[in-house]
XYZ file of C-alpha atoms in Angstrom:
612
model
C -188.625 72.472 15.750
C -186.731 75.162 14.391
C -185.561 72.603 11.370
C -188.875 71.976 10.352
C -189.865 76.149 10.503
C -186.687 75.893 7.927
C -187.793 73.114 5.843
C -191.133 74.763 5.663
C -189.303 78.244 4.802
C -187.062 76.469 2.510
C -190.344 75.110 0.567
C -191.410 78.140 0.244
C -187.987 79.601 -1.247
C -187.800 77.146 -3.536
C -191.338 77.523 -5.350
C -190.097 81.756 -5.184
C -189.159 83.367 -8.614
C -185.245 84.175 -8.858
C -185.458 87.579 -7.900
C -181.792 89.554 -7.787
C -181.728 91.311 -4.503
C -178.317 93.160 -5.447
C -177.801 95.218 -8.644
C -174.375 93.473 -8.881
C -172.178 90.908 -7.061
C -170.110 94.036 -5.574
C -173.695 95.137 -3.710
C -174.020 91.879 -2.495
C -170.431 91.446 -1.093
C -170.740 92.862 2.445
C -173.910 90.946 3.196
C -172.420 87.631 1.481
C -168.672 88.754 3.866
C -171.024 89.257 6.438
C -172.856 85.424 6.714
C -169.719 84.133 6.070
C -167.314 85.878 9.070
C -170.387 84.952 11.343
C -169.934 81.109 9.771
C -166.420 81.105 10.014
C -166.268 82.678 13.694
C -168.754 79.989 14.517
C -166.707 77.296 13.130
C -163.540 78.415 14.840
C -165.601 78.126 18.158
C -166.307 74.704 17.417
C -162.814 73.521 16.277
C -161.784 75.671 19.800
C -164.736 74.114 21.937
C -163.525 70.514 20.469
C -159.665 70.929 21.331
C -160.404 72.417 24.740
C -162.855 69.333 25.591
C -160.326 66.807 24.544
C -158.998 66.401 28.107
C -162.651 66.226 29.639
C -165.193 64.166 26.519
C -166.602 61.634 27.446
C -167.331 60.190 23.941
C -165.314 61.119 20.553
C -168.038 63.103 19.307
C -166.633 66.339 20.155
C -163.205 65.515 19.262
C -164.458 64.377 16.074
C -166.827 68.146 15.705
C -163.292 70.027 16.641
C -161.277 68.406 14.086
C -164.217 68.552 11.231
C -164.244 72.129 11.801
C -160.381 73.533 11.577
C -160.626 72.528 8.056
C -164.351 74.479 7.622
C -163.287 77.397 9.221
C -160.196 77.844 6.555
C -161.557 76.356 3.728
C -164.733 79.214 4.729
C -162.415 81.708 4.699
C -160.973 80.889 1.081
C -163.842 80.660 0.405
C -164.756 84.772 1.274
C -161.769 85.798 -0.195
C -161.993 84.235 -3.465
C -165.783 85.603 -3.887
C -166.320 87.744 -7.062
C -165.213 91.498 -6.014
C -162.872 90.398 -3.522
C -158.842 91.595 -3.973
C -157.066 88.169 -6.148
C -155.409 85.805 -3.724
C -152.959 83.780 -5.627
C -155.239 83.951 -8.350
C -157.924 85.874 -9.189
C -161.043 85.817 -7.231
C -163.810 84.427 -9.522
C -167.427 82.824 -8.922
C -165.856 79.451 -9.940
C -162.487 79.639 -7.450
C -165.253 80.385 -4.734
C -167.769 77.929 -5.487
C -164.598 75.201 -5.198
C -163.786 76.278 -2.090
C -167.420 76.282 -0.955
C -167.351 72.657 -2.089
C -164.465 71.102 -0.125
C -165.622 72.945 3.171
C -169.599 71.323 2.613
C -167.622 68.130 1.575
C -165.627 68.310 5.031
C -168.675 69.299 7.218
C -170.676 66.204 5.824
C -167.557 63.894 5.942
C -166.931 64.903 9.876
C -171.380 64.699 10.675
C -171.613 61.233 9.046
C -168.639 60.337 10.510
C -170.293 61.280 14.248
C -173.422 59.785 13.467
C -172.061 56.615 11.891
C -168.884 55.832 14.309
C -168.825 53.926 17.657
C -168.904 56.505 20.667
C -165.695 56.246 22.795
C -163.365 58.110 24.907
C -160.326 58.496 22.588
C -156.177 58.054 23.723
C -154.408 61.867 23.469
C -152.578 60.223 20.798
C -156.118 59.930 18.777
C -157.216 63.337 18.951
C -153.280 64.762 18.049
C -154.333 62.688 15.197
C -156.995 63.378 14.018
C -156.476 67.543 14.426
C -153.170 66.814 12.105
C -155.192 64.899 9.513
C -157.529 67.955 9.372
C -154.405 70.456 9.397
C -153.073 68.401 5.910
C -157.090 68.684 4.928
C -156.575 71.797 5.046
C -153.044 72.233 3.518
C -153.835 69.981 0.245
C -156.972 72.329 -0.474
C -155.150 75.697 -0.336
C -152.793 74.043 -2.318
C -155.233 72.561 -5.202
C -157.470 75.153 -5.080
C -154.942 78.240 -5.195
C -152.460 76.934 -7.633
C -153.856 73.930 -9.373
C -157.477 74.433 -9.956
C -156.764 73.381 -13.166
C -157.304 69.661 -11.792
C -160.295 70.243 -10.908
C -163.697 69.808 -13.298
C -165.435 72.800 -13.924
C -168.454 74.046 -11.442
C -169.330 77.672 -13.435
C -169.599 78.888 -16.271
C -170.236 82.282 -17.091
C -173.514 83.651 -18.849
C -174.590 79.736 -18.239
C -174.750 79.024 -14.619
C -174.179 76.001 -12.902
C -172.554 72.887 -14.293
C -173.861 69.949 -13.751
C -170.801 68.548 -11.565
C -171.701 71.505 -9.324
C -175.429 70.385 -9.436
C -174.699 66.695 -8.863
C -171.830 67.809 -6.052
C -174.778 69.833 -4.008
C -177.008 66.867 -4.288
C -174.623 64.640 -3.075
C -173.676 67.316 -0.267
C -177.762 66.664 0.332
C -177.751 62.928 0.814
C -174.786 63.165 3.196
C -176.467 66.115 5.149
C -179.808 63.914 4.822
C -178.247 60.910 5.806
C -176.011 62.027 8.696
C -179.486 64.163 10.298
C -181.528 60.506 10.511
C -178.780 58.469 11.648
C -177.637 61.121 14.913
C -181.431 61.666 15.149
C -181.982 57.782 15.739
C -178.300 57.722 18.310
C -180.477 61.002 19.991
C -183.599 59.002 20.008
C -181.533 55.849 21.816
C -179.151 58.327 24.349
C -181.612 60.904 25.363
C -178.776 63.245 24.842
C -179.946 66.618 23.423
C -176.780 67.641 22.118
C -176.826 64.687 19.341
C -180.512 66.461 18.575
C -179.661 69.711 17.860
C -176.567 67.934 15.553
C -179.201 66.543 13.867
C -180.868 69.413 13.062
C -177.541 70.933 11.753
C -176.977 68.610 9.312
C -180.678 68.617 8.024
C -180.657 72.323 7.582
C -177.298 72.240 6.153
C -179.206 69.792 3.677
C -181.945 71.909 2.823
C -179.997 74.643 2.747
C -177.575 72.872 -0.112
C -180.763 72.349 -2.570
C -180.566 76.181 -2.760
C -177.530 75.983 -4.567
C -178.710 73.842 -7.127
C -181.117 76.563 -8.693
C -179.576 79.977 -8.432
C -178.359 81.252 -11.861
C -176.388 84.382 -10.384
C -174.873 84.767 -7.130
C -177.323 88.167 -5.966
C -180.295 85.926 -6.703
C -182.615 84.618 -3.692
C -181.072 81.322 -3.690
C -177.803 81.936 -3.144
C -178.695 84.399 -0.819
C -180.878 81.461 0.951
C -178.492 79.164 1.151
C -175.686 81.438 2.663
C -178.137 82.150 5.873
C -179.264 78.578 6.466
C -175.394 77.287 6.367
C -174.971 80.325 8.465
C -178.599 79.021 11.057
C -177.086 75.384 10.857
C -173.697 76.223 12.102
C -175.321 77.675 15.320
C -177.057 74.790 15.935
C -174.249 72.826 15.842
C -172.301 75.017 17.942
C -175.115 74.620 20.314
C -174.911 71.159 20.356
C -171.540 71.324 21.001
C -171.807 73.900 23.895
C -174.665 71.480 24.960
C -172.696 68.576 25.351
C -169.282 70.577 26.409
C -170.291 73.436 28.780
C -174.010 72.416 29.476
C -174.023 69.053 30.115
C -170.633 69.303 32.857
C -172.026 71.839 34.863
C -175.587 70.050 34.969
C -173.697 66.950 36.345
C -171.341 68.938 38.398
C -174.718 70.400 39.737
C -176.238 67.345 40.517
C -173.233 65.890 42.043
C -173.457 68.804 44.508
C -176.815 68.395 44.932
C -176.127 64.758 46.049
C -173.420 65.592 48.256
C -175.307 68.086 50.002
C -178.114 65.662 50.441
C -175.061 63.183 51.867
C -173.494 65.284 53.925
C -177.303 66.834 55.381
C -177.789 63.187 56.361
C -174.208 62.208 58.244
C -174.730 63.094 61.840
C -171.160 63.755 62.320
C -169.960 67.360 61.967
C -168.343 68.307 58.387
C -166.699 70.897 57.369
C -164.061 72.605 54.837
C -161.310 75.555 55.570
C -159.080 76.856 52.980
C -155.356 77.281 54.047
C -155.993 80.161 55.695
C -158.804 78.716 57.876
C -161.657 80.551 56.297
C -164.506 78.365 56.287
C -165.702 77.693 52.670
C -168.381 74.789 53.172
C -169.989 72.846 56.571
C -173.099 70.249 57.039
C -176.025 70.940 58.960
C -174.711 69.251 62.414
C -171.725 71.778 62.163
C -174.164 74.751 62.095
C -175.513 73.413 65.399
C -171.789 74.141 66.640
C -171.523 77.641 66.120
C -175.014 78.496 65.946
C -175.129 80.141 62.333
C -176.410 78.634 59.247
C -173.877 77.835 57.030
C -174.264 81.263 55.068
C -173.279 82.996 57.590
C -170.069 80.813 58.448
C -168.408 80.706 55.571
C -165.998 83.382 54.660
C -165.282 83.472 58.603
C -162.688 81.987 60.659
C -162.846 80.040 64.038
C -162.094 83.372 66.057
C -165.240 84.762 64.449
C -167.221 82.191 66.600
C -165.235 80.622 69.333
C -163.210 81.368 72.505
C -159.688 82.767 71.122
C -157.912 79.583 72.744
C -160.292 77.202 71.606
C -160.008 78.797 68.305
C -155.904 78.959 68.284
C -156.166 75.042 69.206
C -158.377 74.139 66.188
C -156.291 76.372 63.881
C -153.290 74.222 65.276
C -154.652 70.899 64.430
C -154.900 72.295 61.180
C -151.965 73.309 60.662
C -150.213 69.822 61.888
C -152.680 68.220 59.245
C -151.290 70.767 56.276
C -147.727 69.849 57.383
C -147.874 65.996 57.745
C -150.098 66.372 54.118
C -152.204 63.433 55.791
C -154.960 62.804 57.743
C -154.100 62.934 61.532
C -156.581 62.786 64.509
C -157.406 63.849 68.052
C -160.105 64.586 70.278
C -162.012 67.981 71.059
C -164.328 68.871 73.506
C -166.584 71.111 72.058
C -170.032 72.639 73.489
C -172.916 73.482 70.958
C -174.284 76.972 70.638
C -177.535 75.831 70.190
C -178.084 73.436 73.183
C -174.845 74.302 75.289
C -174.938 70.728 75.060
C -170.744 69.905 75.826
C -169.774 66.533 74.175
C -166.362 64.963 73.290
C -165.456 65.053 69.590
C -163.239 62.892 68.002
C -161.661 64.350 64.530
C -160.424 63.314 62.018
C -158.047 66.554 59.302
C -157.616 65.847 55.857
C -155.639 67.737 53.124
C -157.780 68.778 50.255
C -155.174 68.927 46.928
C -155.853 69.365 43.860
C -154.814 67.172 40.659
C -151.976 69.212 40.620
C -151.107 68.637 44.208
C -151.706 72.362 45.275
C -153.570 72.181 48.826
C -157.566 73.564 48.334
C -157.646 73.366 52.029
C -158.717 70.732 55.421
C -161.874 68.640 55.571
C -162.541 68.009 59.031
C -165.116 65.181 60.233
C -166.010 65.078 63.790
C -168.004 62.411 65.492
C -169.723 62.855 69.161
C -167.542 59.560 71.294
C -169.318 60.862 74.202
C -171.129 58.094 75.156
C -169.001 55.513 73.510
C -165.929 56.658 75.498
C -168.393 56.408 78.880
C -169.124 53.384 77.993
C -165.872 52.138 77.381
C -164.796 53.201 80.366
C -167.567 51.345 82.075
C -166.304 47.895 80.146
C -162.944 48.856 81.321
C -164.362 49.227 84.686
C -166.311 45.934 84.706
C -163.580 43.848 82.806
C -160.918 44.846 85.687
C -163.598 44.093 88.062
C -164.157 39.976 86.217
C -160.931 39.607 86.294
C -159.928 40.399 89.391
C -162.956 37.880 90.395
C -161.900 35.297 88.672
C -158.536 35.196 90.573
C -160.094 35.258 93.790
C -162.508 33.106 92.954
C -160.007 30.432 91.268
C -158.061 30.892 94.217
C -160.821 30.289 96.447
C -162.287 27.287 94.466
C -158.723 25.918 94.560
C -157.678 26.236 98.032
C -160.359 23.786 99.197
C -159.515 21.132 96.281
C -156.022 21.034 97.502
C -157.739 20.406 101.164
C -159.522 17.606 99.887
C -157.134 15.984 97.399
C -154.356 16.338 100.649
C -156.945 14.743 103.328
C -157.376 12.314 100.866
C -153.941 10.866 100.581
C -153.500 11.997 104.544
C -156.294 9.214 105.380
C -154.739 6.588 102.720
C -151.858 6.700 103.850
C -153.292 6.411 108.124
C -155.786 3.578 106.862
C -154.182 2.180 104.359
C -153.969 -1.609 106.238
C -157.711 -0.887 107.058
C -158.808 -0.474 103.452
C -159.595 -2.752 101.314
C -158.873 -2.027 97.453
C -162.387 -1.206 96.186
C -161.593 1.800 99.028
C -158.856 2.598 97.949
C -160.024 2.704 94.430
C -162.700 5.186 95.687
C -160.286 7.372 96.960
C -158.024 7.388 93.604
C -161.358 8.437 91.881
C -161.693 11.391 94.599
C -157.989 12.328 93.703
C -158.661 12.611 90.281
C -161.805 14.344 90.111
C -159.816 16.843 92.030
C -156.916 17.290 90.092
C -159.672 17.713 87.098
C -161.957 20.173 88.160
C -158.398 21.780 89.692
C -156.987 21.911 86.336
C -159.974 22.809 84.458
C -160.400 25.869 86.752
C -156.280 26.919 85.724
C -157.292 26.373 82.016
C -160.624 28.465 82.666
C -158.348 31.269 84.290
C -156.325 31.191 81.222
C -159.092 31.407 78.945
C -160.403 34.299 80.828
C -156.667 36.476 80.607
C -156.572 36.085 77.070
C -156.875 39.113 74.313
C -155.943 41.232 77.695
C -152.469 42.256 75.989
C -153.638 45.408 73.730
C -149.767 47.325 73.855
C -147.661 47.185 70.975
C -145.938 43.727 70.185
C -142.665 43.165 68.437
C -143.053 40.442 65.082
C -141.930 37.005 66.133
C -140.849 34.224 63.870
C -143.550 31.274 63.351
C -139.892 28.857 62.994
C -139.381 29.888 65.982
C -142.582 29.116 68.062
C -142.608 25.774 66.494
C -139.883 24.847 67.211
C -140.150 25.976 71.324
C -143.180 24.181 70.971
C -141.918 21.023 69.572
C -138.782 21.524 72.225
C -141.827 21.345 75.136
C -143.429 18.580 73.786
C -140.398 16.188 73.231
C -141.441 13.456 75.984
C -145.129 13.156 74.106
C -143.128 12.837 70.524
C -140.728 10.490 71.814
C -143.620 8.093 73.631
C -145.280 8.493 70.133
C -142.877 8.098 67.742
C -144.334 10.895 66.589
C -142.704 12.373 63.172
C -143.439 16.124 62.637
C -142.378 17.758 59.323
C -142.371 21.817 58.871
C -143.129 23.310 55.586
C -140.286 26.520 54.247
C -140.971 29.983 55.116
C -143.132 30.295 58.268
C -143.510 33.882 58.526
C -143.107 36.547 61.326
C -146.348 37.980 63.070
C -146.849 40.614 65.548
C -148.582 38.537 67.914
C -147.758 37.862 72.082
C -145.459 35.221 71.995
C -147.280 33.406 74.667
C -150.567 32.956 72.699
C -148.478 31.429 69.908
C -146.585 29.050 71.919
C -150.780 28.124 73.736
C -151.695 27.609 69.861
C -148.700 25.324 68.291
C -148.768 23.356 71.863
C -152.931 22.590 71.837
C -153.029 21.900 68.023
C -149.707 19.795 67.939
C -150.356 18.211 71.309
C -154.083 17.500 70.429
C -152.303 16.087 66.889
C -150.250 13.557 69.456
C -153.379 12.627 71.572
C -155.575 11.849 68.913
C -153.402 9.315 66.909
C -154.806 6.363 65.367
C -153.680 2.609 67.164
C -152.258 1.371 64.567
C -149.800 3.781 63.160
C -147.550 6.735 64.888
C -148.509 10.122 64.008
C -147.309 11.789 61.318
C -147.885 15.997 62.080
C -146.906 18.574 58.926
C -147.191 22.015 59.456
C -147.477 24.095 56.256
C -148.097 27.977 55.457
C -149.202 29.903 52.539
C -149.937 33.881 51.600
C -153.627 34.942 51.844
C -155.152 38.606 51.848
C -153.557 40.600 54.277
C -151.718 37.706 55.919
C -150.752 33.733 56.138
C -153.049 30.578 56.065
C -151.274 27.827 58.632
C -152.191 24.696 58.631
C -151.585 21.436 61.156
C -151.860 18.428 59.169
C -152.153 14.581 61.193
C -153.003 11.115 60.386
C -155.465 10.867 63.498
C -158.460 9.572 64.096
C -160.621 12.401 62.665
C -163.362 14.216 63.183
C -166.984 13.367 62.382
C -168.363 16.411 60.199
C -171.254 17.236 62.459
C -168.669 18.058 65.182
C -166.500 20.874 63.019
C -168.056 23.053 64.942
C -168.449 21.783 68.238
C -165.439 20.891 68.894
C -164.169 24.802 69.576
C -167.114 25.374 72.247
C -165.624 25.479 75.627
C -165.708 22.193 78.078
C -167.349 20.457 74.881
C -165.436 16.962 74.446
C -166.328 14.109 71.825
C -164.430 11.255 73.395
C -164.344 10.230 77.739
C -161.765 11.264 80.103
C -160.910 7.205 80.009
C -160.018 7.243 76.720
C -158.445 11.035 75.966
C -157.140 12.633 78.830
C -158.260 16.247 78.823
C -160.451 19.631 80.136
C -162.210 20.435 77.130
C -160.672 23.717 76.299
C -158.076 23.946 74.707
C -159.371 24.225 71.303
C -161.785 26.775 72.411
C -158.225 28.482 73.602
C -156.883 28.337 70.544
C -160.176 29.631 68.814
C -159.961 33.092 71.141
C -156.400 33.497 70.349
C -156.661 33.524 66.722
C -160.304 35.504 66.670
C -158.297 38.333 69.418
C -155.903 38.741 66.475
C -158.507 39.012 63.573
C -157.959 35.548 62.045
C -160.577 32.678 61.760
C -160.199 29.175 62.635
C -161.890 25.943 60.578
C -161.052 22.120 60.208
C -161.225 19.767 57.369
C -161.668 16.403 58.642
C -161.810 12.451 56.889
C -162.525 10.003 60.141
C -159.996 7.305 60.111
C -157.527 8.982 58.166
C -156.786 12.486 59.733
C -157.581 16.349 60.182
C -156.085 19.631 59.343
C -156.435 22.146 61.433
C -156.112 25.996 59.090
C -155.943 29.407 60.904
C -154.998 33.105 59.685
C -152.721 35.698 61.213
C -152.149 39.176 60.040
C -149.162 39.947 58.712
C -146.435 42.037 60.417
C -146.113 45.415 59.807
C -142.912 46.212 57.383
């Protein structure tokens, strides 16, 4: 809007006789100083405002703005200087040693708008911005030098008693097209980015335009055009400066605002308790669920400490925990029992102290989170409580279920042995069928047991070597190999684990044992164990030449008691590789198989690696 009030204006100004609002160029010299400081102060603000941001844009654009206007700013204030009835610089100040130096600073600002309206928009390297400050520096340096001590060089721009010449004319209308061209084009990247800083830009560089056709029609420098076109370079350098202190200052503390505005909306929602001390252990920020605590809204907490609201040893432990946080610079936790002020509800916190630092590593303060494990720790408990009491059934009940087996399986052979002339062998084939149902259901009761004790082992466990297990395992199974012929090949660099060396001598002995007792007729087994690294641990895999596995059955097969073949033709309870399944799961692994029938399986498992 307020370029087209100044295109309007400027309309109007141009169809306006040439009236001389100063007697002489001397009357006109404050006002003209005047326009121009406030110019060159602006422009300095920019080239400032564009260093400063260098660190923090987010596109080139104010880079780009900075560097333009270094060389402005000087090349502006050459420009003062040298106006008639300033004191010489170098040379003598003149109308035609100004206008020069009003050209190269126009001929900058246009160079550095088209090249922000024309460029891609990026975040540039440090070493691009040093660069392109420096190229603006030697700008800057090879116009002080041309213009103070070889204007000679240069065509001429005035003439006096004539006016303008018509390089200076075709110069300002060049200036124009730049202007012109550099408004529609950031106009069009405003239209496409929303952003209101590449807006106001554009209005910049269109009144800079408008203001530059001003200078193609004033015969004397106290007329109304020259006048004219020193306050509209003087109205478009604000706006640029506003866009800049749109898209610098404006636009960073809008986002920063509306990332706190999200945050507070997060941390209103969290139904743990939140909250933020400085070193000291004033309180400088806390959610909703923490208010509840001390009974204050958070106004009125921070800037206090815990003694302002607590129990003075209640208050000394919290201000402990925060110190052991500040001195291990790492989160560290424990457990509080706190009681709310609001509902003298009491409930058992557990917490979790944070450093704050900033980017330069200086501590802001502790974040504390606390979470109510009230009920979860009850309930725990309760698990504990009812775990203990399953397992301590399940010995007394395998114990009971076992003692009369062993009854029957020893009356058994008690009354073949008294009546063995009296039986005939279909009897005593009876009686071998008693025997072994027996010893089945006795076994499958140990291997239930088993099952049941497993992932019971939660203390600390030293890493064991894989090489190791395998080859204990291998060292147990040595009667089964040797029936077998069985030939079983280990792949290099089985790792170590921090696993119970028990459950990894159950797994190697059910997968390689199962590897024996499924072999094909026709050919002795040949079992390869291999490992390789995966995320956060090691893929193992137990390779045979079996009989395989039907696809339909990759699952089934590690469901307890479920067996795809008769005891006749495998001997076995059912459970072993729903054994090795629990082991592996306890320890946050998986378990799978890849199967062709008739030609063999591979068992694959994860571990977790040992901690270094």
């Amino acid at each position: 809007m307020s370029a087209v009030i100044l295109s309007l204006v400027a309309v109007a100004g141009a169809n306006a006789p040439p009236v001389n609002f100063f007697e002489s160029p001397f009357a006109y010299l404050p006002l003209h100083t005047t326009l121009e400081v406030v110019a060159i102060v602006i422009s300095a603000m920019v080239c400032g405002l564009g260093w400063h941001q260098r660190l923090f844009a987010k596109s080139s654009t104010m880079i780009v703005l900075g560097a333009t206007f270094l060389p402005v700013a000087v090349i502006d204030l050459l420009h003062t200087l040298s106006y008639q009835g300033m004191s010489d610089l170098v040379t003598p100040s003149g109308p035609e040693k100004a206008i020069n130096f009003w050209l190269a600073g126009r001929a900058a600002a246009a160079v550095g708008l088209l090249s922000i309206a024309t460029l891609p928009r990026r975040i540039w390297p440090a070493a691009w911005t040093v660069a392109a400050f420096a190229v603006a520096a030697g700008l800057v340096l090879a116009v002080i030098w041309i213009g103070l001590w070889h204007a000679d060089w240069l065509p001429r721009t005035f003439v006096p008693g004539k006016g303008l010449t018509t390089v200076k004319v075709a110069s300002e209308y060049a200036l124009m097209a730049l202007y012109g061209v550099s408004a529609v084009f950031l106009a069009r990247r405003g239209r496409a980015s929303s952003e209101p800083g590449l807006f106001w830009l554009a209005a910049g560089a269109w009144t800079l335009a408008v203001g530059e056709s001003f200078f193609t029609l004033y015969a004397h420098v106290t007329d109304i055009y020259n006048l004219l076109g020193h306050v509209y370079k003087a109205a478009a350098y604000l706006m640029i400066y506003r866009a800049l202190f749109i898209e610098g200052i404006q636009a960073p503390y809008r986002l920063l605002a509306r990332e706190r505005g999200f945050l507070r909306g997060l941390l209103s929602s969290i139904p743990d308790l939140v909250w933020l001390k400085d070193p000291k252990g004033v309180y400088l920020a806390c959610n909703p669920q923490f208010e509840r605590f001390f009974g204050a809204s958070e106004a009125k907490i921070v800037g206090k400490t815990d003694y302002d609201f607590v129990e003075r040893d209640l208050a000394d432990f919290f201000r402990r925990k925060d110190m052991e946080a500040l001195a291990a610079g790492r989160s560290v936790m424990n457990q509080e029992w706190i009681t709310y002020a609001d509902s003298g509800k009491s409930v058992l916190l557990e917490v979790i102290k944070t450093p704050m630092l900033n980017d330069d590593g200086s501590v802001v303060g502790v974040l504390g989170i606390g979470r109510d494990i009230t009920d979860r720790t009850r309930l725990e408990g309760s698990l504990r409580m009812a775990s203990a009491d399953l397992e301590q059934f399940a010995y007394v009940a395998a114990h009971d279920l076992r003692e009369p087996l062993r009854t029957i399986s020893s009356f058994l052979t008690l009354l073949e042995r008294r009546y063995d002339d009296s039986l005939d062998a279909e009897a005593h084939q009876f009686i071998a069928f008693a025997r072994d149902g027996a010893a089945t259901l006795d076994q499958k009761i140990l291997d239930l047991l088993n099952y049941a004790r497993l992932g019971h082992n939660t203390g600390a466990v030293a890493p064991v070597s894989l090489a190791e297990i395998v080859a204990e395992t291998v060292a147990s199974l040595r009667p089964a190999i040797d029936e077998s012929g069985a030939d079983i090949s280990v792949g290099g660099g089985l790792p170590r684990v921090a696993i119970p060396r028990e459950d990894l001598v159950r797994l190697f002995h059910d997968l390689i044992g199962n590897a024996i007792k499924y072999r094909a007729a026709d050919r002795s087994p040949r079992i390869r164990i291999t490992c390789q690294p995966v995320d956060n641990g090691w893929q193992i895999g137990v390779s045979d030449n079996g009989i395989g596995i039907e696809p339909q059955y990759f699952e089934r097969i590690f469901i307890i008691f479920q067996r795809l073949h008769t005891g006749d033709a495998f001997k076995g309870t059912g459970i072993g590789l729903a054994t090795c399944k629990k082991i592996v799961e306890c320890h946050g692994g998986r378990i799978w198989v890849e199967s062709v029938p008739g030609q063999g399986s591979t068992f694959f498992f994860t571990l977790p690696s040992a901690p270094s």
